[in-house]
PDB file of C-alpha atoms in Angstrom:
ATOM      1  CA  UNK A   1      26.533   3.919  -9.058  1.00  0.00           C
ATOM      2  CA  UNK A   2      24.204   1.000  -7.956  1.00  0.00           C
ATOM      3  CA  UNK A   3      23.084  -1.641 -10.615  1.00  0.00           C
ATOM      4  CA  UNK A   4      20.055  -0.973 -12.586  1.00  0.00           C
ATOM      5  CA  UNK A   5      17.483  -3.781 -13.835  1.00  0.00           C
ATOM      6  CA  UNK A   6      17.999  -2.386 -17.447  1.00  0.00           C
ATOM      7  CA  UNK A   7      21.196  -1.958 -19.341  1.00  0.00           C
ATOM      8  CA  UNK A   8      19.460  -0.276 -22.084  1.00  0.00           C
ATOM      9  CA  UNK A   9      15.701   0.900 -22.338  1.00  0.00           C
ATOM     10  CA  UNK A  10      14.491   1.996 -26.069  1.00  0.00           C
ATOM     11  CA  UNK A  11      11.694   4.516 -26.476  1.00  0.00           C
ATOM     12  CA  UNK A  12       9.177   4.844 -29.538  1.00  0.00           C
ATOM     13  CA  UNK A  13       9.068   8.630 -29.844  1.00  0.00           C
ATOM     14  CA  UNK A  14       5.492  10.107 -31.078  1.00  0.00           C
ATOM     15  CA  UNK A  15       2.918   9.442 -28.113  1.00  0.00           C
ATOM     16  CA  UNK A  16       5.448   8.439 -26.018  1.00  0.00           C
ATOM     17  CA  UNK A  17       8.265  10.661 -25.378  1.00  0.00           C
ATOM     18  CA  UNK A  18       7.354  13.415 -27.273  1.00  0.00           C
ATOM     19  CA  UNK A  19       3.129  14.482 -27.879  1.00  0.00           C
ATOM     20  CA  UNK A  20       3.743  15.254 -31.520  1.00  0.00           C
ATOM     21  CA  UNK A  21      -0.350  14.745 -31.826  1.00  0.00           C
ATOM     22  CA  UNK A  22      -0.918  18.743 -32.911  1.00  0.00           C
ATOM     23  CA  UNK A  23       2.073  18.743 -35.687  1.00  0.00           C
ATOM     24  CA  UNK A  24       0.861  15.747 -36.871  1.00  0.00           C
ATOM     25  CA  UNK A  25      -2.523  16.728 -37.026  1.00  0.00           C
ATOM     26  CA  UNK A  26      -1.768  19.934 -38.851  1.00  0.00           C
ATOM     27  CA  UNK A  27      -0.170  18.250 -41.489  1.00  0.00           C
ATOM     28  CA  UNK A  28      -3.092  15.928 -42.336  1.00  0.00           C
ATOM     29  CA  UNK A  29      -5.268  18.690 -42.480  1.00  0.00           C
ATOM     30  CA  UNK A  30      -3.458  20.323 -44.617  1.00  0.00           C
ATOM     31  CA  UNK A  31      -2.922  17.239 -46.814  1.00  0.00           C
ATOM     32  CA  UNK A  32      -6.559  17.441 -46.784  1.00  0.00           C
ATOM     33  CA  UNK A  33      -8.031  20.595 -47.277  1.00  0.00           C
ATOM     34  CA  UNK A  34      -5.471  20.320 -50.470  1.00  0.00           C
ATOM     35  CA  UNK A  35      -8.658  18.054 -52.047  1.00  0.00           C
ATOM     36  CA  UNK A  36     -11.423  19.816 -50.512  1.00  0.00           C
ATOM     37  CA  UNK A  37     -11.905  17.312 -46.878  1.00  0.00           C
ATOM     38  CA  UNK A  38     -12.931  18.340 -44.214  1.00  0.00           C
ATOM     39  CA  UNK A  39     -10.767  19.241 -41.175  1.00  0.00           C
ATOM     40  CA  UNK A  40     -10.433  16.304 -38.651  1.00  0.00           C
ATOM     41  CA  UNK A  41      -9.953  17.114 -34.528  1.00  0.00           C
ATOM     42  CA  UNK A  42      -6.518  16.564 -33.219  1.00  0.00           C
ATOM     43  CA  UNK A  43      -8.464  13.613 -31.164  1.00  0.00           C
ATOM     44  CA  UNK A  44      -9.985  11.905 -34.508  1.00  0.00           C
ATOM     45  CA  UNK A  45      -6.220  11.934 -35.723  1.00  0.00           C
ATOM     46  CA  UNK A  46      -3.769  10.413 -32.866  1.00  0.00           C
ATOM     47  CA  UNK A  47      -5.754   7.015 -33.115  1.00  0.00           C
ATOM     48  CA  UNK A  48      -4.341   7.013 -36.692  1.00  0.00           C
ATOM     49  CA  UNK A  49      -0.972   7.664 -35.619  1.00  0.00           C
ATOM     50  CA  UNK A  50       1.898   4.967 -34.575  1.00  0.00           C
ATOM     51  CA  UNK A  51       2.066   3.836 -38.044  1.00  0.00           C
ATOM     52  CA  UNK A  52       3.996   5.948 -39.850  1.00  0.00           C
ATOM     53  CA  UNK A  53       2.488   9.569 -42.121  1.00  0.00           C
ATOM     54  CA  UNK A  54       1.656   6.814 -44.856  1.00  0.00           C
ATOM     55  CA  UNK A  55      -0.775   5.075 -42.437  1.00  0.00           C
ATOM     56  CA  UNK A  56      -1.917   8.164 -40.859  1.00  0.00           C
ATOM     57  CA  UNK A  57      -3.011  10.112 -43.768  1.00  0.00           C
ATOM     58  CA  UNK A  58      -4.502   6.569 -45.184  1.00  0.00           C
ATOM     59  CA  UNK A  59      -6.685   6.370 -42.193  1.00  0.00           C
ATOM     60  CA  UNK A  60      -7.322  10.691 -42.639  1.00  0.00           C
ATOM     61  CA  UNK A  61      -8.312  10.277 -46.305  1.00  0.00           C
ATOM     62  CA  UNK A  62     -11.032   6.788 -45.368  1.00  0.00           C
ATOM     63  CA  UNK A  63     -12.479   8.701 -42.729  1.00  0.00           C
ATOM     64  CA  UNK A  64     -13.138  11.872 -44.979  1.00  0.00           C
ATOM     65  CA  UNK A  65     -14.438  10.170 -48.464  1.00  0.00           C
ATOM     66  CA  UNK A  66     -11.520   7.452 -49.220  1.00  0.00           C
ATOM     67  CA  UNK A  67      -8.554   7.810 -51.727  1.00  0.00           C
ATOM     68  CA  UNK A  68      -7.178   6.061 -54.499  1.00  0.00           C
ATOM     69  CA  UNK A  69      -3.875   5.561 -54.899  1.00  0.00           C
ATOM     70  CA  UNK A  70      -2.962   7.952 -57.081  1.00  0.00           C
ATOM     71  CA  UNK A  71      -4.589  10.426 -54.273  1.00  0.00           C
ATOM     72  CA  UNK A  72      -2.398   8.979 -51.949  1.00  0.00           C
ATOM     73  CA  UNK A  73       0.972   8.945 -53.590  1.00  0.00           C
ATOM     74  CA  UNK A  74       0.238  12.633 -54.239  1.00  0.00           C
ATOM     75  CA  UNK A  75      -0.925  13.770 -50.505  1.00  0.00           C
ATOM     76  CA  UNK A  76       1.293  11.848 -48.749  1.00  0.00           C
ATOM     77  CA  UNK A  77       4.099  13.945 -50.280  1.00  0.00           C
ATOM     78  CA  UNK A  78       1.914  17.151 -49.682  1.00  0.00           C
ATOM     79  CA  UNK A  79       1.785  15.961 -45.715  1.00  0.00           C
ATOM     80  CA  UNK A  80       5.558  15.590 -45.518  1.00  0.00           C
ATOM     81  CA  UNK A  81       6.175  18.334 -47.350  1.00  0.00           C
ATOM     82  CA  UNK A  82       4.523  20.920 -44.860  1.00  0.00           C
ATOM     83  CA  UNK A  83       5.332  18.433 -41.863  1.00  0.00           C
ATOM     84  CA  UNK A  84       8.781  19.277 -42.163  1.00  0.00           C
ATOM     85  CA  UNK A  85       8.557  22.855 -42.796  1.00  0.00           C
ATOM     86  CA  UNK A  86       6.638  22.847 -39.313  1.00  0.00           C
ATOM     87  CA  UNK A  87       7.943  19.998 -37.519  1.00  0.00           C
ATOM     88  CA  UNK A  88       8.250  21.536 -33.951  1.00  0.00           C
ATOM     89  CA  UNK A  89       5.421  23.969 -33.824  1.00  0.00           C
ATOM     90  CA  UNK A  90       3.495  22.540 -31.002  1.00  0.00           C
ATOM     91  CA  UNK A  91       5.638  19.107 -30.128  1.00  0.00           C
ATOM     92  CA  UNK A  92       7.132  18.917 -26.964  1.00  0.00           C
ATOM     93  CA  UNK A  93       7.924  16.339 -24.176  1.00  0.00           C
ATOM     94  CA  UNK A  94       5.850  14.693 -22.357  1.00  0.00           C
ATOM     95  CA  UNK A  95       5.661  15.672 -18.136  1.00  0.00           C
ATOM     96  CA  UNK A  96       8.369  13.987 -16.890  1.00  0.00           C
ATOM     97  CA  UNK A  97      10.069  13.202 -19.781  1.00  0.00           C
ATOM     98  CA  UNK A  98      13.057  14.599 -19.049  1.00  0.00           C
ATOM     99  CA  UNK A  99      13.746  14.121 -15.520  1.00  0.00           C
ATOM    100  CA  UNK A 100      13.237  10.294 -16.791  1.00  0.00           C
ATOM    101  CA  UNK A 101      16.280  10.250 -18.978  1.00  0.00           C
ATOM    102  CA  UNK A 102      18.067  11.860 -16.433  1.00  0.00           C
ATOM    103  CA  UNK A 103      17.480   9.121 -14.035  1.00  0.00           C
ATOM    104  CA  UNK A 104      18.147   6.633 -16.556  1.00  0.00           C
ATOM    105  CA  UNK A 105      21.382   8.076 -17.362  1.00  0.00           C
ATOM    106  CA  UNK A 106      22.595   8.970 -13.998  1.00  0.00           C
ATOM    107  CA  UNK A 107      22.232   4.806 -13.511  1.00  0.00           C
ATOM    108  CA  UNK A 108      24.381   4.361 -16.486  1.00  0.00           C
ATOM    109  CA  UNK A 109      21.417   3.270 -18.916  1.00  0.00           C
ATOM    110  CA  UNK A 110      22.059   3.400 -22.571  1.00  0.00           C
ATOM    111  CA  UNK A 111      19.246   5.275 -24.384  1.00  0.00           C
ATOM    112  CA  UNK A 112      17.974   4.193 -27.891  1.00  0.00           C
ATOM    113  CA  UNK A 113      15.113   5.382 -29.804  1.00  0.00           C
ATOM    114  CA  UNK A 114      12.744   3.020 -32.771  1.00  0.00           C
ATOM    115  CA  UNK A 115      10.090   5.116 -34.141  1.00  0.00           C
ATOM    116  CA  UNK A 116       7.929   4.945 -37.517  1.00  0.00           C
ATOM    117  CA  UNK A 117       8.584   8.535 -38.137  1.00  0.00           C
ATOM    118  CA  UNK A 118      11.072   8.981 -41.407  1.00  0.00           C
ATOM    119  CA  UNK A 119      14.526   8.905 -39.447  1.00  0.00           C
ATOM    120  CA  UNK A 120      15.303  12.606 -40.560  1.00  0.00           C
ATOM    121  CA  UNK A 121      12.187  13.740 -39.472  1.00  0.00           C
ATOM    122  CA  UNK A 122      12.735  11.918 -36.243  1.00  0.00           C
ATOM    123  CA  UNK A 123      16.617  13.496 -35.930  1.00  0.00           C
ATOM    124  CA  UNK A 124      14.699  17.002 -36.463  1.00  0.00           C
ATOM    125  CA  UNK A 125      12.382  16.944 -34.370  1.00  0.00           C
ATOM    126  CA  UNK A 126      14.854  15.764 -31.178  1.00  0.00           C
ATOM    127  CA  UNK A 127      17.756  18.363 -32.732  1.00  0.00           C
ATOM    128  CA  UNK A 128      14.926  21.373 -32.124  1.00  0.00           C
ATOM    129  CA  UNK A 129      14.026  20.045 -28.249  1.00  0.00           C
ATOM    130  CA  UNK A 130      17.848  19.844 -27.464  1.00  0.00           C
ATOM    131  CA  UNK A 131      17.461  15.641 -27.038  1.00  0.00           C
ATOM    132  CA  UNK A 132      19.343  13.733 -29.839  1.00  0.00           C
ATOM    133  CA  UNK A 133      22.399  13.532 -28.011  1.00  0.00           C
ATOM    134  CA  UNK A 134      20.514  11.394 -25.197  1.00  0.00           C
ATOM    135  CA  UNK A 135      20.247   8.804 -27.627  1.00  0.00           C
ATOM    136  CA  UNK A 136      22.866   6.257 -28.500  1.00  0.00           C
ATOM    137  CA  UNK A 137      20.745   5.690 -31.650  1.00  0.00           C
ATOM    138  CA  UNK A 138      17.723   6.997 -33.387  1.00  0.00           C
ATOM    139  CA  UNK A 139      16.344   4.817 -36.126  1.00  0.00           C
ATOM    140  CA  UNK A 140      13.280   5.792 -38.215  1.00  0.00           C
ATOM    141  CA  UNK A 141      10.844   3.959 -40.221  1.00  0.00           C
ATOM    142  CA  UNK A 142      12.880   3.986 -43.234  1.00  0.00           C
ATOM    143  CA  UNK A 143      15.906   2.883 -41.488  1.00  0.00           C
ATOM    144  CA  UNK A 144      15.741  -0.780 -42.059  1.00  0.00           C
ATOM    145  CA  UNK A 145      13.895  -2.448 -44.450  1.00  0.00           C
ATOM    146  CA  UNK A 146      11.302  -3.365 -41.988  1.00  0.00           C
ATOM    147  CA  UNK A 147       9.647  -1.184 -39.302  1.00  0.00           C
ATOM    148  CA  UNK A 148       7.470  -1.814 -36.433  1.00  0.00           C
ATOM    149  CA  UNK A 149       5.881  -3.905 -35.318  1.00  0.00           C
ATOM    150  CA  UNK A 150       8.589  -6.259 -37.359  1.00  0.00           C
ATOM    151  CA  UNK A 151      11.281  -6.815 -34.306  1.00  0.00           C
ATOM    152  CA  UNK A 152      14.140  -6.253 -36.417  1.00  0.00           C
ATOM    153  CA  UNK A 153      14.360  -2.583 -35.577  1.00  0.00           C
ATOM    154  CA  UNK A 154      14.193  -3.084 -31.915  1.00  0.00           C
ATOM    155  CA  UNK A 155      16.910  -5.649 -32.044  1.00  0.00           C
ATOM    156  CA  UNK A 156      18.962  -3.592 -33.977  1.00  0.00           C
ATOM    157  CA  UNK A 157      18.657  -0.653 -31.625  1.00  0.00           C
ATOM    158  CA  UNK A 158      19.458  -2.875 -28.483  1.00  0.00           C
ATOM    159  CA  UNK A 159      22.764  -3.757 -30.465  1.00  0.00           C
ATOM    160  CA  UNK A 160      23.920  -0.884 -31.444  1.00  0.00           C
ATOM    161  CA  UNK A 161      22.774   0.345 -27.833  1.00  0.00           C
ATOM    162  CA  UNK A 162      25.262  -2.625 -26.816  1.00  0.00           C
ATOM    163  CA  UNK A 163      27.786  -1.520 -29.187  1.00  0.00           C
ATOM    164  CA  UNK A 164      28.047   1.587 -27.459  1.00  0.00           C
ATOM    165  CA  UNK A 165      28.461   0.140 -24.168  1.00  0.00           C
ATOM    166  CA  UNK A 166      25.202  -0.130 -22.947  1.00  0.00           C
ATOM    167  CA  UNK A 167      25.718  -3.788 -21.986  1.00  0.00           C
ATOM    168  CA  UNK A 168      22.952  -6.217 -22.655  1.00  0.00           C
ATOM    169  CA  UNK A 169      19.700  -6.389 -20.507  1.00  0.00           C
ATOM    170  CA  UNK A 170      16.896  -4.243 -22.092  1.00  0.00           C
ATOM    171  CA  UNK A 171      13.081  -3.235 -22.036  1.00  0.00           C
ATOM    172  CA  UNK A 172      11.241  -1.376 -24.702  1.00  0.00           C
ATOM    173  CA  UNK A 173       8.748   1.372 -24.445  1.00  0.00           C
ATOM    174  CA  UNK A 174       6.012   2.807 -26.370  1.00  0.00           C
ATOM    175  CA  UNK A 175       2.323   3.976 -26.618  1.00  0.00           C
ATOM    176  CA  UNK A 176       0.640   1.402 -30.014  1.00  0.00           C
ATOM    177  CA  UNK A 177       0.252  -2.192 -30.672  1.00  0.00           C
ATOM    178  CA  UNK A 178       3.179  -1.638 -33.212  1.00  0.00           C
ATOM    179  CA  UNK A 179       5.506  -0.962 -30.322  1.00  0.00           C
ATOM    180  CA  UNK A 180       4.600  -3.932 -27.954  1.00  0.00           C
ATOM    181  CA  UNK A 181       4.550  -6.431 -30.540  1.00  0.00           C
ATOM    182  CA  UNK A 182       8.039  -4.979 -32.134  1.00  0.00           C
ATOM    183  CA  UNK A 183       9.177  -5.295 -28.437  1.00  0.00           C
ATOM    184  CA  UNK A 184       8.130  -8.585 -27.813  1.00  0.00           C
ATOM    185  CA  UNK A 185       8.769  -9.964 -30.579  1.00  0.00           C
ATOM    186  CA  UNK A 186      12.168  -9.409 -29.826  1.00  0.00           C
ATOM    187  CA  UNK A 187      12.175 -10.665 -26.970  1.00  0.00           C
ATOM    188  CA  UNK A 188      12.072  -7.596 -24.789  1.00  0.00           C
ATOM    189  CA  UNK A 189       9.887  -6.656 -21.800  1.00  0.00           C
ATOM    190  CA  UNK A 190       7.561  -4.230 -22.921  1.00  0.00           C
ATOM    191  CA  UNK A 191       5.781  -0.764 -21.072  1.00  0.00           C
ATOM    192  CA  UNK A 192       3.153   0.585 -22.391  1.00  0.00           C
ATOM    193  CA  UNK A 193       2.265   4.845 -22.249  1.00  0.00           C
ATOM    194  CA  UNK A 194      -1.793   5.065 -21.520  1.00  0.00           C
ATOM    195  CA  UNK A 195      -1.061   8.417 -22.069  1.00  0.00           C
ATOM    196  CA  UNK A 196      -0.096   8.202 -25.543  1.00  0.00           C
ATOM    197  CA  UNK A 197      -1.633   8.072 -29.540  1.00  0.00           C
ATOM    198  CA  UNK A 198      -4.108   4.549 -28.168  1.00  0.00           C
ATOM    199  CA  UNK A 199      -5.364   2.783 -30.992  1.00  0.00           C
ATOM    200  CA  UNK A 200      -7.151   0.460 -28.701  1.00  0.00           C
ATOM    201  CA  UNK A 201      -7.585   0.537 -25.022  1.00  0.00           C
ATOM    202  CA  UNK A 202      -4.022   0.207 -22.938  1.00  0.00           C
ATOM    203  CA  UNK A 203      -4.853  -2.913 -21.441  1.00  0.00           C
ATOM    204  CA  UNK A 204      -5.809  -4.473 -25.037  1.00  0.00           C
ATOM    205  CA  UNK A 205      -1.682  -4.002 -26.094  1.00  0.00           C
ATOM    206  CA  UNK A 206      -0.655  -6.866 -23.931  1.00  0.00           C
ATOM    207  CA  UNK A 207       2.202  -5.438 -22.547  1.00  0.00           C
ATOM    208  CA  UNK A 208       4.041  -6.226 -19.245  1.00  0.00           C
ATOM    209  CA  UNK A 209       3.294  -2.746 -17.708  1.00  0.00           C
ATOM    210  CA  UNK A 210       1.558   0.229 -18.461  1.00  0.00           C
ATOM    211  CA  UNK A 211       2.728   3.741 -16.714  1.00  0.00           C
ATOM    212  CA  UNK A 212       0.300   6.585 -16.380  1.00  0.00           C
ATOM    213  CA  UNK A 213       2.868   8.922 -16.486  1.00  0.00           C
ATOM    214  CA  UNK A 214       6.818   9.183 -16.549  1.00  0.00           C
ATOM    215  CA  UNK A 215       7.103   9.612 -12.828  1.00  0.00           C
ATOM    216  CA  UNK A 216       6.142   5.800 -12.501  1.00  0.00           C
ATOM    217  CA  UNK A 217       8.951   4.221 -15.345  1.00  0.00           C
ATOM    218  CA  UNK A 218      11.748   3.780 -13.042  1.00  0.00           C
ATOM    219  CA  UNK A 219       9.718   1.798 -10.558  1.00  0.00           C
ATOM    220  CA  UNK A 220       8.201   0.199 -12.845  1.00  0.00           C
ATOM    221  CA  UNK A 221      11.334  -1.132 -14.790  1.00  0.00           C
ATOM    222  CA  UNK A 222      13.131  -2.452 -11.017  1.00  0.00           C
ATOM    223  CA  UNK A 223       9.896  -4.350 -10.934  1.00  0.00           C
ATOM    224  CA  UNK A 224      10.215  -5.805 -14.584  1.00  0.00           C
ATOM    225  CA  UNK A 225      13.540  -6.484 -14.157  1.00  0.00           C
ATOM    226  CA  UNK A 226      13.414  -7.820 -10.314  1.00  0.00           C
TER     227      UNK A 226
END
């Protein structure tokens, strides 16, 4: 096995490994036609996601009328509610996706995962594709008592990942601001997915790299890591 740059790489999950957009979207319109809204496009809603469903259905309820936070409180538990009753409908890897982590692993890189997704939700959602066992960890938004873009998820995935064996160089990628700035912020080199949920344009995340698809993440981590 020849050395790799990376020891361990750690993935966000929703608009980056997996395109979770028409799930998600489902759910907030459902949370939504619950109080009369109107329906938002799958394309109005993956700005708002990255976040967490909290944040997302905030950003769903201010661009249909606003909320209070009795509203709120209420929907949000409508959303989740009928999120995880259809939690793999339409989700699926992205192209590439897969023979990715199969390079990575055949180099001996340990896989982790940091998304804002509720951790169950997250474990769900990778049990139905056939992918949690990829993963040396998975830890959700509720994990810790901070999430992204606090780093302390990110550095607790890269030592777990260590704990594991993984060893102790690693990158971190993901497709929102929450992601790079998590990643940076501890300490990591950070890729960025222009593929993904953008909140902003790519270039605007500040990360070290951005890929345009999966097929360009190994090269691009030798070069991070050269």
């Amino acid at each position: 096995m020849t050395h790799f740059s990376f020891d361990i790489v750690g993935f966000d999950l929703d608009g980056t490994l997996l395109d979770t957009s028409g799930d998600l979207a489902a759910a907030v319109n459902h949370a939504l036609a619950s109080v009369g809204r109107p329906e938002l496009s799958v394309e109005q809603i993956k700005p708002m996601i990255g976040g967490g469903a909290r944040h997302m259905l905030k950003q769903g309820l201010t661009a249909t009328g606003g909320y209070d936070k009795a509203m709120l409180d209420t929907l949000h538990a409508t959303l989740l509610a009928y999120y995880e009753a259809n939690i793999c409908v339409l989700t699926k890897p992205y192209p590439g996706v897969i023979e990715a982590l199969d390079a990575l692993a055949a180099k001996g890189v340990t896989l982790g995962i940091v998304t804002n997704k509720i951790e169950r939700f997250a474990r769900t959602v990778l049990d139905q594709l056939g992918l949690t066992e990829r993963f040396a960890c998975i830890l959700g938004g509720d994990s810790l008592a901070e999430s992204k873009p606090s780093p302390m998820p990110v550095l607790e995935m890269v030592k777990l990942c260590q704990e594991s064996g993984g060893g102790g160089r690693a990158a971190f990628v993901g497709d929102s601001i929450f992601d790079i700035q998590a990643g940076q912020a501890a300490g990591l080199p950070t890729i960025a997915c222009s593929f993904g949920f953008l909140m902003q344009p790519v270039a605007e995340l500040g990360a070290d790299a951005v890929i345009d698809g999966y097929a360009e993440l190994l090269p691009t981590l030798e070069r991070l890591g050269a």
